[in-house]
Short mmCIF file of C-alpha atoms in Angstrom, two decimals:
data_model
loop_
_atom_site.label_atom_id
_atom_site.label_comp_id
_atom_site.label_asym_id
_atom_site.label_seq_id
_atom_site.Cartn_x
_atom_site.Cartn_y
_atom_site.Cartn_z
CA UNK A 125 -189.47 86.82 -48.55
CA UNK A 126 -190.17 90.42 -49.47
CA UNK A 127 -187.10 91.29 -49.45
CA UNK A 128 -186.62 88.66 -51.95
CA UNK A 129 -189.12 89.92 -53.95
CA UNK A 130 -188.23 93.48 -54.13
CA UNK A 131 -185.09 92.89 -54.94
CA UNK A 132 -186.58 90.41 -57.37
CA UNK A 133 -188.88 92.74 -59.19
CA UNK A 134 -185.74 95.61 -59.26
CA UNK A 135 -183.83 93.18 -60.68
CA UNK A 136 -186.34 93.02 -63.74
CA UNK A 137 -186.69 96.35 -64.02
CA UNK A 138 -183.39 97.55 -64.45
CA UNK A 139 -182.73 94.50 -66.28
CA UNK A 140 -185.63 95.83 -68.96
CA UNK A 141 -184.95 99.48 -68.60
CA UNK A 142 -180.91 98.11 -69.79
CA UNK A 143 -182.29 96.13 -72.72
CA UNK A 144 -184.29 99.25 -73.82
CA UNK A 145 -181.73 101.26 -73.58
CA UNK A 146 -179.67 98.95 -75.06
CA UNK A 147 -181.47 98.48 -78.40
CA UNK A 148 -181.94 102.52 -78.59
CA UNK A 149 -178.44 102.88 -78.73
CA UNK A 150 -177.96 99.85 -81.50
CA UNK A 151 -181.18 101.61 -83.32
CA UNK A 152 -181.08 104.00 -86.67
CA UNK A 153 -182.45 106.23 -84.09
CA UNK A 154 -179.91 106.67 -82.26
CA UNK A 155 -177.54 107.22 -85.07
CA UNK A 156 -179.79 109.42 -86.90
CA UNK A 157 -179.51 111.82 -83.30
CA UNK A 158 -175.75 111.39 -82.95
CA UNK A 159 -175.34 112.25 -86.34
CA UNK A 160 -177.68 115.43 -86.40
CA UNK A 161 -175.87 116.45 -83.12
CA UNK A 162 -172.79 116.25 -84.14
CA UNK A 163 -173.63 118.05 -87.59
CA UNK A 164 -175.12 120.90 -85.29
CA UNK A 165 -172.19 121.22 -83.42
CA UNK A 166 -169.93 121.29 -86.93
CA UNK A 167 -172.70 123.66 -88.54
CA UNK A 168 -173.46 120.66 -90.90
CA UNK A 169 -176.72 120.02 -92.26
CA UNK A 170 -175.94 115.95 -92.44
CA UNK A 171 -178.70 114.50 -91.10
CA UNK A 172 -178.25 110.81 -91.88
CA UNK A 173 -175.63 108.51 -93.81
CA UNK A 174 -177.76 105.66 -95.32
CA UNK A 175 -175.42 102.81 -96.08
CA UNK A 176 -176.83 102.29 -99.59
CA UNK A 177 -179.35 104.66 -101.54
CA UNK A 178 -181.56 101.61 -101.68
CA UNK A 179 -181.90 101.75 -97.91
CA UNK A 180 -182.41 105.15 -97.77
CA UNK A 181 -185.57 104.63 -100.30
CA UNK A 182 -187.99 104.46 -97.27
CA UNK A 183 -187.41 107.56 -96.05
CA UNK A 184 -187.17 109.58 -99.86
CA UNK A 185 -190.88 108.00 -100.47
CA UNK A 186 -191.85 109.09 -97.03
CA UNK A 187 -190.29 112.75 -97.71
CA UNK A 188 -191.87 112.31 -101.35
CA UNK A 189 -195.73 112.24 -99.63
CA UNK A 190 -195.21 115.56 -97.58
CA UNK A 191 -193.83 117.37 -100.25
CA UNK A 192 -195.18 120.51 -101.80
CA UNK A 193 -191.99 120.62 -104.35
CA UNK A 194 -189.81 118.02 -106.27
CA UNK A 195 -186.67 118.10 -107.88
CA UNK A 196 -185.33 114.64 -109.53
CA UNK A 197 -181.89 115.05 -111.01
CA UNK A 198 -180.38 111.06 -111.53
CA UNK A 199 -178.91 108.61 -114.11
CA UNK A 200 -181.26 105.77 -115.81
CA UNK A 201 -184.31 107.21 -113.74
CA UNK A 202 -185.45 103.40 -113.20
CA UNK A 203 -186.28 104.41 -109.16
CA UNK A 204 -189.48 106.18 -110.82
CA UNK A 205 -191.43 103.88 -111.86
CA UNK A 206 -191.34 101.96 -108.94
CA UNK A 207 -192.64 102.25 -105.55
CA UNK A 208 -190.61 104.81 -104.10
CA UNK A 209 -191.78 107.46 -106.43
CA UNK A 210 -195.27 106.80 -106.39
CA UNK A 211 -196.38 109.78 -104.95
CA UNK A 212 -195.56 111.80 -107.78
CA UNK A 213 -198.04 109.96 -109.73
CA UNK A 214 -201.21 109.71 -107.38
CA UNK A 215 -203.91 111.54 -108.52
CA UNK A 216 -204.87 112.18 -105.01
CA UNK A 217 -202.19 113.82 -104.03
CA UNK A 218 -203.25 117.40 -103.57
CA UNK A 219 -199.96 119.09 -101.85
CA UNK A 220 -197.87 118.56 -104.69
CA UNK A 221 -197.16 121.74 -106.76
CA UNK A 222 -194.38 121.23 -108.95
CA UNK A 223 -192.39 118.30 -110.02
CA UNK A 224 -188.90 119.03 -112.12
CA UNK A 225 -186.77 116.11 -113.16
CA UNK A 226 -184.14 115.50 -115.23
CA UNK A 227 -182.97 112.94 -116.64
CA UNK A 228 -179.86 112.52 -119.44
CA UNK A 229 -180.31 113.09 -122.94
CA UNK A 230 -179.82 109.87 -124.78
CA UNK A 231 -179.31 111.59 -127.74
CA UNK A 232 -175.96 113.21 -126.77
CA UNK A 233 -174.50 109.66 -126.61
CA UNK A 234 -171.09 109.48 -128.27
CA UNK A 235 -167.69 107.56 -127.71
CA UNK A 236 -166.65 110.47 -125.45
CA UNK A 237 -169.72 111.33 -123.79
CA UNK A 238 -170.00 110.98 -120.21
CA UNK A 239 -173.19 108.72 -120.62
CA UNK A 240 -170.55 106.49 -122.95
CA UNK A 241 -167.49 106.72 -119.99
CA UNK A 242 -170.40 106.14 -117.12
CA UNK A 243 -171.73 102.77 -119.25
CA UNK A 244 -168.15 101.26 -119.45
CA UNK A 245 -167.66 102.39 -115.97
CA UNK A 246 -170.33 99.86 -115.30
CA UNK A 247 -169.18 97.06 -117.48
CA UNK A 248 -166.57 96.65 -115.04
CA UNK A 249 -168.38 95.29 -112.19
CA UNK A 250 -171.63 94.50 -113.91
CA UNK A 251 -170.99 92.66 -117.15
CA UNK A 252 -175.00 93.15 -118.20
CA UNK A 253 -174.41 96.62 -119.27
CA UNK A 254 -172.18 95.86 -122.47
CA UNK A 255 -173.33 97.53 -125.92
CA UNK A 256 -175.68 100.58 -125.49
CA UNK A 257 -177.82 99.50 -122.20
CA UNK A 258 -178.32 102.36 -120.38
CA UNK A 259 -178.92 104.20 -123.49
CA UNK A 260 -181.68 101.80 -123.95
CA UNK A 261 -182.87 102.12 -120.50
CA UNK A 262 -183.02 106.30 -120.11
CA UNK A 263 -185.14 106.17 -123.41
CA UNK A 264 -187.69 103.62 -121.94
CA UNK A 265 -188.10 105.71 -118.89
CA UNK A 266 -188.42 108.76 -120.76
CA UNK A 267 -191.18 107.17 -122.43
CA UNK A 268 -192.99 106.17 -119.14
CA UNK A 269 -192.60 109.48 -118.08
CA UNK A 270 -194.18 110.64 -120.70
CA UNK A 271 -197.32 108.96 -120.48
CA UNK A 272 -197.33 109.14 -116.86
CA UNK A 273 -197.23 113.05 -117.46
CA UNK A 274 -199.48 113.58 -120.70
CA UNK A 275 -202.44 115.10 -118.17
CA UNK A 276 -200.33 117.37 -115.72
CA UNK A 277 -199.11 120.49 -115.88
CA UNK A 278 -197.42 120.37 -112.61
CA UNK A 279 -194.71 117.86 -113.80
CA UNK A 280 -192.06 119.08 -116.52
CA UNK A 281 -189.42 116.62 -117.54
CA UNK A 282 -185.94 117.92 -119.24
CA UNK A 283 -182.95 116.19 -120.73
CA UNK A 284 -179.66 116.90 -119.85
CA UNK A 285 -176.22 116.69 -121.05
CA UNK A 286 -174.30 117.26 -118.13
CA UNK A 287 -171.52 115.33 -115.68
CA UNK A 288 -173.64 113.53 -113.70
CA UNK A 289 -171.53 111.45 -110.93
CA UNK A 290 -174.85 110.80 -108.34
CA UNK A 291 -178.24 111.23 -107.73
CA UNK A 292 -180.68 113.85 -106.37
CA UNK A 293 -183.82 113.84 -104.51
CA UNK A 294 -184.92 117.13 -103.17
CA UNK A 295 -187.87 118.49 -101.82
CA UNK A 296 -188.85 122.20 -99.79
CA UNK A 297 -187.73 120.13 -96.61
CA UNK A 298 -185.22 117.68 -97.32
CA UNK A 299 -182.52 116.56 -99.76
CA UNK A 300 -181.37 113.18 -100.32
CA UNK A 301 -177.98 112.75 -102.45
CA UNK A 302 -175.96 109.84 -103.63
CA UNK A 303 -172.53 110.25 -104.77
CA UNK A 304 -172.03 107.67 -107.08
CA UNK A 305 -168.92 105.37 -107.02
CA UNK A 306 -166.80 103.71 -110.38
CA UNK A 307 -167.55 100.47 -108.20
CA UNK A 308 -170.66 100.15 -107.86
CA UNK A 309 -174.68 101.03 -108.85
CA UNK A 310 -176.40 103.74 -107.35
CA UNK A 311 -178.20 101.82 -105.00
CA UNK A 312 -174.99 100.68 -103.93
CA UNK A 313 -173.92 103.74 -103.01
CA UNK A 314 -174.10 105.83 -99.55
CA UNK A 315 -176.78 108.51 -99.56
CA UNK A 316 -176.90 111.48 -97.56
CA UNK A 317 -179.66 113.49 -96.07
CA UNK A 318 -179.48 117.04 -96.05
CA UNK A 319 -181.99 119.66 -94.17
CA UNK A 320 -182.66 122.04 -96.26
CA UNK A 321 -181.10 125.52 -96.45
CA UNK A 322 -178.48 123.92 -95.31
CA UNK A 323 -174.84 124.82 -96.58
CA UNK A 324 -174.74 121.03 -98.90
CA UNK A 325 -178.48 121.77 -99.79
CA UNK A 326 -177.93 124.68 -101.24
CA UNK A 327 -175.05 123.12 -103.03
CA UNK A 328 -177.34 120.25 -104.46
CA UNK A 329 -179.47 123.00 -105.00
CA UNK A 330 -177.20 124.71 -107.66
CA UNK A 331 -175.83 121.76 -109.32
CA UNK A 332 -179.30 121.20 -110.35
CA UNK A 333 -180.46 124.83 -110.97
CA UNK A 334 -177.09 124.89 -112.93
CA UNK A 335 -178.35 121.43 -114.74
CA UNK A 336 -182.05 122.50 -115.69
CA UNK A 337 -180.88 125.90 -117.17
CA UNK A 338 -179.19 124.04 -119.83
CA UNK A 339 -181.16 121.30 -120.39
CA UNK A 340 -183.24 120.19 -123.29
CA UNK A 341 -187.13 120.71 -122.99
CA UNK A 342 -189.11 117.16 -123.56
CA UNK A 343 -193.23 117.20 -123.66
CA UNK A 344 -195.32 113.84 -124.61
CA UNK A 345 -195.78 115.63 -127.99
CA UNK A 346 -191.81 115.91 -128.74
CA UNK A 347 -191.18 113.60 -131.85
CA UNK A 348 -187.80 112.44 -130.82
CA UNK A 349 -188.32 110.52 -127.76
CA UNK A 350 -187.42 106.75 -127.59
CA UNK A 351 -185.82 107.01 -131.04
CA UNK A 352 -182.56 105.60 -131.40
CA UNK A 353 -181.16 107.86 -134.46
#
């Protein structure tokens, strides 16, 4: 009988201690630590591979909260006035110092424009986007921006005419990029998470740097925003 039983009660332990182990290993944890150990040993700074940016979103809103620094470089900017991005708007939020973002300049829109090529890029996989939608779209957000930013001098938003083929989320800590496909939206698309200081951080880095130097200064006093000339 007590044999029985300790064999019993073994039995269910190792039997638990496998099914832990079991889901670590089938877990974004584990994946997350194979990947940074692997990117250690290859002097990457990969951290994770999110199978679609939308995925990664969690995380980039999580990053967002602890962050003393911001960059935004993207496409339509439609991520920021949703959830994911509501930390740059909280009043409360008293760790935030600076907030840069860029967003295309609508205005630059032309047969030959990349904003033009990027739109009927789109048409062929999403047959909403016909005419001048995303044109339509960037000006909108602009627009929120604006009067989400009419009070704060820690937030400066610029326009930029510039290849743009993904999306950037950085922060003093983190980066999170998305290299857009010619198949599919952004939040489609794999994102990767860099460490910062990192050899592909510091690349993200410039491309932005290298973006903002060029690009067009907006404030919520500017008289062209949102019009369509």
């Amino acid at each position: 009988m007590l044999v029985a039983f300790v064999v019993g009660v073994a039995s269910s332990l190792i039997a638990s201690v496998v099914v832990l182990l079991a889901g670590w290993f089938l877990s974004g944890a584990f994946r997350r630590f194979l990947i940074r150990f692997v990117g250690k040993m290859c002097g990457s700074d990969v951290e994770d591979i999110y199978p679609t940016q939308a995925i990664a979103n969690p995380d980039v809103a999580k990053e967002l909260r602890m962050a003393r620094r911001v960059c935004f470089f993207g496409g339509r900017g439609n991520e920021l006035t949703r959830e994911t991005f509501a930390a740059l708007w909280a009043s409360d939020n008293r760790r935030l110092e600076t907030v840069r973002i860029l967003l295309p300049d609508p205005s630059s829109s032309t047969r030959d424009s990349w904003l033009s090529r990027r739109e009927r890029e789109m048409e062929t996989y999403d047959r909403g986007y016909v005419g001048s939608m995303i044109e339509t779209q960037i000006r909108s957000n602009i627009q929120y921006l604006m009067n989400k930013t009419r009070d704060r001098s820690d937030i400066e938003v610029r326009l930029y005419d510039f290849p743009h083929l993904g999306r950037i989320v950085m922060t003093d800590q983190v980066a999170f990029v998305t290299p857009y496909t010619d198949r599919a939206h952004g939040s489609e698309s794999r994102c990767l998470r860099l460490r910062s200081s990192g050899p592909l951080y510091n690349f993200a880095e410039r491309i932005f740097s290298e973006a903002w130097s060029t690009a067009r200064v907006i404030t919520p006093e500017s008289t062209d925003i949102g019009s369509t000339e």
